[in-house]
PDB file of C-alpha atoms in Angstrom:
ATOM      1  CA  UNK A   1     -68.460 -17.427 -87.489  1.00 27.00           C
ATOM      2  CA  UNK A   2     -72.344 -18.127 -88.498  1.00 32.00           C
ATOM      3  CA  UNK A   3     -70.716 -20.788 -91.266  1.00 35.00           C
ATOM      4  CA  UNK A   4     -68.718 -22.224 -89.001  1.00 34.00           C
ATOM      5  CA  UNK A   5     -71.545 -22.408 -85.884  1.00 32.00           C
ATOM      6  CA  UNK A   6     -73.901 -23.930 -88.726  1.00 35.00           C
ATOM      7  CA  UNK A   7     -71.321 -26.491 -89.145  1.00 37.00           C
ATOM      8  CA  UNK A   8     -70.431 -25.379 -92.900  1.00 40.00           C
ATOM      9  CA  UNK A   9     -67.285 -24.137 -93.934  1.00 43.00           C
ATOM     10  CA  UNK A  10     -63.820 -25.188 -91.897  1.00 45.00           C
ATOM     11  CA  UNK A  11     -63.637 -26.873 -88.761  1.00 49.00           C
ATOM     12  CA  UNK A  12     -61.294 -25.216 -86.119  1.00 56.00           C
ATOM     13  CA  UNK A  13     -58.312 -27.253 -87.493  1.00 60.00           C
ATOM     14  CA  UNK A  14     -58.940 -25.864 -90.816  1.00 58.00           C
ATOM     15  CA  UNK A  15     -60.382 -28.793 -92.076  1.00 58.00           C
ATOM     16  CA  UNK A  16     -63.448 -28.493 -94.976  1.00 56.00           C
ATOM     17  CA  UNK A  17     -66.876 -29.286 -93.591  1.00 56.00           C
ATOM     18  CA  UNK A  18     -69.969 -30.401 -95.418  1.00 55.00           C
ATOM     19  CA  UNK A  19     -72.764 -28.136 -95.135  1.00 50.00           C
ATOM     20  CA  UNK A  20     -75.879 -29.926 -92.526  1.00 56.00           C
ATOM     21  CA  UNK A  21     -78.255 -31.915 -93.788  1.00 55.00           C
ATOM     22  CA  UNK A  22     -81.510 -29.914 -93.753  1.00 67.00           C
ATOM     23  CA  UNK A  23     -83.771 -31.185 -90.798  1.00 69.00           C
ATOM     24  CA  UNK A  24     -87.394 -31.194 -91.586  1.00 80.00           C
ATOM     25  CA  UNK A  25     -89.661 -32.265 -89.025  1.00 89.00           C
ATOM     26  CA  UNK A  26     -93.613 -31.842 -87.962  1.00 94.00           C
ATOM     27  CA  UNK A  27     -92.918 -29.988 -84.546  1.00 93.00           C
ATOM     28  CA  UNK A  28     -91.706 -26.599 -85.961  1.00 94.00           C
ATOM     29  CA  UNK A  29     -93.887 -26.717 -88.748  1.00 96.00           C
ATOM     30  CA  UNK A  30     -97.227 -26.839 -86.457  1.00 97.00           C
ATOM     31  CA  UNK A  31     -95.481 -23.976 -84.791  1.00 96.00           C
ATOM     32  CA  UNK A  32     -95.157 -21.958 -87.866  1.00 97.00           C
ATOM     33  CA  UNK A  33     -98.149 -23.052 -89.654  1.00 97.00           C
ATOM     34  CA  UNK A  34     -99.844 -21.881 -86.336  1.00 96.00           C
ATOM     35  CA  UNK A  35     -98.490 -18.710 -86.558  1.00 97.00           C
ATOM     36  CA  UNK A  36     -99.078 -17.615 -89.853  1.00 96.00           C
ATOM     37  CA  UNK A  37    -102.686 -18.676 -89.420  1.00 96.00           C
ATOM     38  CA  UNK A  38    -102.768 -16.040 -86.404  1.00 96.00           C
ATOM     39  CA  UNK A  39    -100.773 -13.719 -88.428  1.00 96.00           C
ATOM     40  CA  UNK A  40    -103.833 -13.663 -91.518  1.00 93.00           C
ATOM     41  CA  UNK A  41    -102.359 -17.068 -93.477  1.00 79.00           C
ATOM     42  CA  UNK A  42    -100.033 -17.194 -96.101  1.00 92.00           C
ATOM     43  CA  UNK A  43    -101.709 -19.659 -98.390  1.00 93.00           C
ATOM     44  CA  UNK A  44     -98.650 -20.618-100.527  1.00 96.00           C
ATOM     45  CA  UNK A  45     -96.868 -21.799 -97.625  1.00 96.00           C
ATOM     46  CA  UNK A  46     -99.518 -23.357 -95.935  1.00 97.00           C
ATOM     47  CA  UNK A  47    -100.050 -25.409 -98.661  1.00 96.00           C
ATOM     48  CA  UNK A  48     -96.578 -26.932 -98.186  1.00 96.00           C
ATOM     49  CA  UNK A  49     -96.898 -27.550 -95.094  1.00 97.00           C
ATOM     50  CA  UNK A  50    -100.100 -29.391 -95.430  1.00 97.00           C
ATOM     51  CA  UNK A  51     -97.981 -31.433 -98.151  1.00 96.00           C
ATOM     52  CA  UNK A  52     -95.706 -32.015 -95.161  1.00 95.00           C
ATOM     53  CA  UNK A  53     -97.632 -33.132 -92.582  1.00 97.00           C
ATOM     54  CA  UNK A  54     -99.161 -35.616 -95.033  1.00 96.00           C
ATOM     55  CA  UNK A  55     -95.864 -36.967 -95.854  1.00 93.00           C
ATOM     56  CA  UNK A  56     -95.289 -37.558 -91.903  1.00 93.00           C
ATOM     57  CA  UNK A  57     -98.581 -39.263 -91.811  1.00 95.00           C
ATOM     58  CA  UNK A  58     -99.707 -42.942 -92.185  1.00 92.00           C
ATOM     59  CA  UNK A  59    -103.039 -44.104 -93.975  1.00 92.00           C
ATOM     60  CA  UNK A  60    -104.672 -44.808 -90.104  1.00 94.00           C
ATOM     61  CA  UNK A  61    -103.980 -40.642 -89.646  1.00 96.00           C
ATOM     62  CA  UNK A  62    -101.193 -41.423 -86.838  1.00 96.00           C
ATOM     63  CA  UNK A  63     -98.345 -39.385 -87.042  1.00 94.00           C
ATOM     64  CA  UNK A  64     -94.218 -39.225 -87.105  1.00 90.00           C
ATOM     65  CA  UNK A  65     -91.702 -36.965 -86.650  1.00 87.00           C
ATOM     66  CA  UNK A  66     -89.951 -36.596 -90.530  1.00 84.00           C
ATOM     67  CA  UNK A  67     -89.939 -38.847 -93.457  1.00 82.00           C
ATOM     68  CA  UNK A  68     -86.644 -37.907 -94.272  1.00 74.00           C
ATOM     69  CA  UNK A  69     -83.447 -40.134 -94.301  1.00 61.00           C
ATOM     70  CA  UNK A  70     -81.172 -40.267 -92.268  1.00 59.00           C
ATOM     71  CA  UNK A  71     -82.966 -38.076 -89.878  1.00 54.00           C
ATOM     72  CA  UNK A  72     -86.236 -40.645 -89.445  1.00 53.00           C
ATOM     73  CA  UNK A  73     -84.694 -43.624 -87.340  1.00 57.00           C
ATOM     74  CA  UNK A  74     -82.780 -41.015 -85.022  1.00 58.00           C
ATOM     75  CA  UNK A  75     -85.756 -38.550 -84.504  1.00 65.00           C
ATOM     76  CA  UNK A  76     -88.720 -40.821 -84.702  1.00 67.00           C
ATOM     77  CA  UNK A  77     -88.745 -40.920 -80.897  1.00 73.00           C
ATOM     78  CA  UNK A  78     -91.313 -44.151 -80.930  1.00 69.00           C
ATOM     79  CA  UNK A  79     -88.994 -45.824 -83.525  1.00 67.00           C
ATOM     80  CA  UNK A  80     -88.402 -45.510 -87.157  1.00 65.00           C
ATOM     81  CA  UNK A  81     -92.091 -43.637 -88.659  1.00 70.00           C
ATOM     82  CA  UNK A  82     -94.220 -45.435 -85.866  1.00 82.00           C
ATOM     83  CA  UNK A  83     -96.646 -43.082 -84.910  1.00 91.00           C
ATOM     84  CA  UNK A  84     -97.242 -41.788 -81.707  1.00 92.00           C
ATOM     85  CA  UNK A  85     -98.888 -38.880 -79.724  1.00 94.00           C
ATOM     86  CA  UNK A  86     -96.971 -35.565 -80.161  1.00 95.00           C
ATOM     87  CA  UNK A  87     -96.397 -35.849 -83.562  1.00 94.00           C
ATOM     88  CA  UNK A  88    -100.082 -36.672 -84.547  1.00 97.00           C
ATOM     89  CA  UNK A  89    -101.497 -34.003 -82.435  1.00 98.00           C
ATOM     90  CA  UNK A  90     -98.522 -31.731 -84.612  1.00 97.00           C
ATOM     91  CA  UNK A  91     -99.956 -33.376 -87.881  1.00 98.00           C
ATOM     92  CA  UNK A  92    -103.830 -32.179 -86.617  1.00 98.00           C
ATOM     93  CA  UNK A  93    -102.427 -28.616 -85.740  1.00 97.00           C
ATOM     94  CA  UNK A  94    -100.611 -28.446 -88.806  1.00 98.00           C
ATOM     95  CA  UNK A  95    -103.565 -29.839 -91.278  1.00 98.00           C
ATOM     96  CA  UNK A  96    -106.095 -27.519 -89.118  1.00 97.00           C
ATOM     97  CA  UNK A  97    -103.959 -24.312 -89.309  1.00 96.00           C
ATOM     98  CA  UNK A  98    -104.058 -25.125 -93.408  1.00 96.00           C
ATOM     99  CA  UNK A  99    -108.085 -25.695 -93.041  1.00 95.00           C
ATOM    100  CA  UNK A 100    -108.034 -29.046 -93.754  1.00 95.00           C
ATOM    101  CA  UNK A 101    -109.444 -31.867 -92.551  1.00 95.00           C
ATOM    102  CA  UNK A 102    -107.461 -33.505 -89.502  1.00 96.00           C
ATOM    103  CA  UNK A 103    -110.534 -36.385 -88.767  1.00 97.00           C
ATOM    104  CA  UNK A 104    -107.665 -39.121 -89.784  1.00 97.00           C
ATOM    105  CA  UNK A 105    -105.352 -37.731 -86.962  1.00 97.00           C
ATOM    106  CA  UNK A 106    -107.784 -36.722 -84.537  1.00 97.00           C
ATOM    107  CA  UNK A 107    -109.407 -40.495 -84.936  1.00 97.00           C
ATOM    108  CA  UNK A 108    -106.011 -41.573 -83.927  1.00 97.00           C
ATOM    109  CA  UNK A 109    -105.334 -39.585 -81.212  1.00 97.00           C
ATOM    110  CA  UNK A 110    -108.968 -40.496 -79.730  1.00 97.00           C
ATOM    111  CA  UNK A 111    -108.122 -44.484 -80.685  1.00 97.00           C
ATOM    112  CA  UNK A 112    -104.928 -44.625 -78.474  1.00 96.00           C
ATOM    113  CA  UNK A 113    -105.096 -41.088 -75.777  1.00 97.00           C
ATOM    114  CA  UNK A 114    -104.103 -41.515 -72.155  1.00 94.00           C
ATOM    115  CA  UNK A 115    -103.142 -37.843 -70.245  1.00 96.00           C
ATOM    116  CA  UNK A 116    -100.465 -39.888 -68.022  1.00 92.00           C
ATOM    117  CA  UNK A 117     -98.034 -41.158 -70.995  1.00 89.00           C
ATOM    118  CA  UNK A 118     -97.613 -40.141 -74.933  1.00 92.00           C
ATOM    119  CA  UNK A 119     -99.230 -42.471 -76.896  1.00 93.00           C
ATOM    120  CA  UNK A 120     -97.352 -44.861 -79.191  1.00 90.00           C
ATOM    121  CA  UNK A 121     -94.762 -45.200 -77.099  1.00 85.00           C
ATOM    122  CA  UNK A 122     -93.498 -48.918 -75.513  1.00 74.00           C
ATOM    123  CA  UNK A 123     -92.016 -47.986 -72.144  1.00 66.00           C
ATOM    124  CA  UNK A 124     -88.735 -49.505 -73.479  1.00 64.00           C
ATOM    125  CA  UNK A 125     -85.368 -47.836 -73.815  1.00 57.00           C
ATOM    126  CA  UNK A 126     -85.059 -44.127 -73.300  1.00 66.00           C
ATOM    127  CA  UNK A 127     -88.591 -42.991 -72.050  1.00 82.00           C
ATOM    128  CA  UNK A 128     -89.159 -40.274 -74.587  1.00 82.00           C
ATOM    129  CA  UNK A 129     -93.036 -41.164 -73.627  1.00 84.00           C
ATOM    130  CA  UNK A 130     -91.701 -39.169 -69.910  1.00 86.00           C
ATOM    131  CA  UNK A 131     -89.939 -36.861 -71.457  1.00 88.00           C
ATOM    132  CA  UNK A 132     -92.357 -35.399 -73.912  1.00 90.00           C
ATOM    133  CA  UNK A 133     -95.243 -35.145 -71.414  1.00 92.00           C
ATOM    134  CA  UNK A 134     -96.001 -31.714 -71.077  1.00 95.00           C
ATOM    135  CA  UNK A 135     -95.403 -31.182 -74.846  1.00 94.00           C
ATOM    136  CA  UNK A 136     -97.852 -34.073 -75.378  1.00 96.00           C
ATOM    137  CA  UNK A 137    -100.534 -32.401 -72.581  1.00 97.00           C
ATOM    138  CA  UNK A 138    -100.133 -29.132 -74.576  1.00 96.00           C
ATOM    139  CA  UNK A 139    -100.745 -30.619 -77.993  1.00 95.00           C
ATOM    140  CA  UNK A 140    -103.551 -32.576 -76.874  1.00 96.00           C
ATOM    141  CA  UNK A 141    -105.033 -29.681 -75.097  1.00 97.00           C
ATOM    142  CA  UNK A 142    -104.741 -27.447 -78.069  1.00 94.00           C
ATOM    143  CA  UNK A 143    -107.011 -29.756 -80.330  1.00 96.00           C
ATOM    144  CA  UNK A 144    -110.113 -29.057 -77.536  1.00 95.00           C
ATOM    145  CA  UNK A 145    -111.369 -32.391 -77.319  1.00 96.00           C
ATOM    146  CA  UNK A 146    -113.683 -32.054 -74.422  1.00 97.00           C
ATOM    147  CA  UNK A 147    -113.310 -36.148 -74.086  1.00 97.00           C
ATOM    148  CA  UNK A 148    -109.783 -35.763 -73.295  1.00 97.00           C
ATOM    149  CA  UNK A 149    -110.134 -32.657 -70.917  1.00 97.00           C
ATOM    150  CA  UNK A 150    -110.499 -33.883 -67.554  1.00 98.00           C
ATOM    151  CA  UNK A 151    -107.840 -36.179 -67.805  1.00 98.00           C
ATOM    152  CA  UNK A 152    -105.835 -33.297 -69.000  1.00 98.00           C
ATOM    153  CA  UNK A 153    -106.695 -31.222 -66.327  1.00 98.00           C
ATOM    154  CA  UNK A 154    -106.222 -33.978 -63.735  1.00 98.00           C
ATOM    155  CA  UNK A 155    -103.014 -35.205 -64.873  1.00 97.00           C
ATOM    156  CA  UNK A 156    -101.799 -31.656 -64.995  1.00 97.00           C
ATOM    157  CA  UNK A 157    -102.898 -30.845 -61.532  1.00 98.00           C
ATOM    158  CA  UNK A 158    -100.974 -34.020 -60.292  1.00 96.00           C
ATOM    159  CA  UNK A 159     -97.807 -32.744 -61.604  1.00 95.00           C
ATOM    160  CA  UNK A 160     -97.704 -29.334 -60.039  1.00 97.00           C
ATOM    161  CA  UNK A 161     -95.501 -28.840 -57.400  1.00 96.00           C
ATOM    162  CA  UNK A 162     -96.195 -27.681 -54.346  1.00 97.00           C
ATOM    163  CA  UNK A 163     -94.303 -24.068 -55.211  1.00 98.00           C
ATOM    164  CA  UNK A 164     -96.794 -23.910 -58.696  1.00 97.00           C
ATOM    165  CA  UNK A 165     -94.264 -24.646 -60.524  1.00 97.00           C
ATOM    166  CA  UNK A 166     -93.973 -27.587 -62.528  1.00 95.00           C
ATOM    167  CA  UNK A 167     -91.427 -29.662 -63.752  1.00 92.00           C
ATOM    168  CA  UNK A 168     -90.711 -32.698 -65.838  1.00 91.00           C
ATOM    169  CA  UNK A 169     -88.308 -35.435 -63.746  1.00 88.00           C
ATOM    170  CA  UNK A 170     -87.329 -36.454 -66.816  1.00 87.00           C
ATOM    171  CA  UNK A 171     -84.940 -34.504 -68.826  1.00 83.00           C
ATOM    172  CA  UNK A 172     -84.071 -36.535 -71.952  1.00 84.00           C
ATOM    173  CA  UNK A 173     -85.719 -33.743 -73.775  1.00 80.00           C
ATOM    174  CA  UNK A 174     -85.025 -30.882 -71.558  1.00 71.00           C
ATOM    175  CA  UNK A 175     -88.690 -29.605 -71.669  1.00 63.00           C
TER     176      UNK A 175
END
């Protein structure tokens, strides 16, 4: 059952299946490079994934999602390795959870922040700029630019509903 829910093994007509192709991307690994940070660091490991989130990185510091085929035109929300804001702010987390220097990222994310879209984006096709807004708020928040805070906390506040709950209108990415 785990083969076959991981997509390896047989289909249910009995038919062989390839196992998945591996997908790497920034998100989880500011997650986890996060954690073991908090947990006391693992220094091996954090050295690949500073590795990593310099291979999802362009020479202006803005980030992408993965630099791996044939995942990168699919999951490259802003288009095939364009940068744009989550993913930089996950390049900074990941880069500052290794102790390295995110000034490349963080001059991005300074160049091109607004609190009421992600950056990068072009407001054409499937609005993954709406749909990643709360991620995006929470990124940006977590690399404590005091710049960017009021707009944070504004933009925020303007969301709420009037219940204190809050919810994104947008559900392409079910956040």
């Amino acid at each position: 059952l785990h083969g076959a829910h991981m997509g390896a093994g047989r289909d249910g007509a009995g038919t062989p299946q390839e196992p998945p192709i591996e997908r790497l991307d920034i998100s989880v690994t500011a997650f986890a490079a996060e954690a073991l940070r908090a947990a006391g660091g693992h220094e091996e490991a954090l050295a690949r994934a500073k590795a990593f989130a310099f291979a999802c990185t362009h020479a202006d510091g803005g980030g992408f999602f993965t630099p791996t085929a044939p995942w990168s035109e699919h999951l490259n929300k802003a288009g095939d390795k364009r940068s744009y804001g989550t993913t930089t702010a996950d390049v900074a987390r990941v880069l500052r959870a290794c102790g390295s220097d995110d000034a490349a990222a963080v001059a991005w994310l300074d160049e091109h922040f607004k609190a009421d879209t992600v950056p990068g984006f072009s407001g054409e096709g499937e609005r993954f700029d709406e749909a990643m807004s709360f991620y995006w708020l929470l990124g940006a928040a977590r690399l404590d630019r005091p710049a960017w805070k009021p707009a944070i906390r504004i933009r925020l506040a303007s969301l709420q509903k009037a219940d204190g709950s809050w919810t994104n209108a947008n559900g392409l990415m079910k956040e």
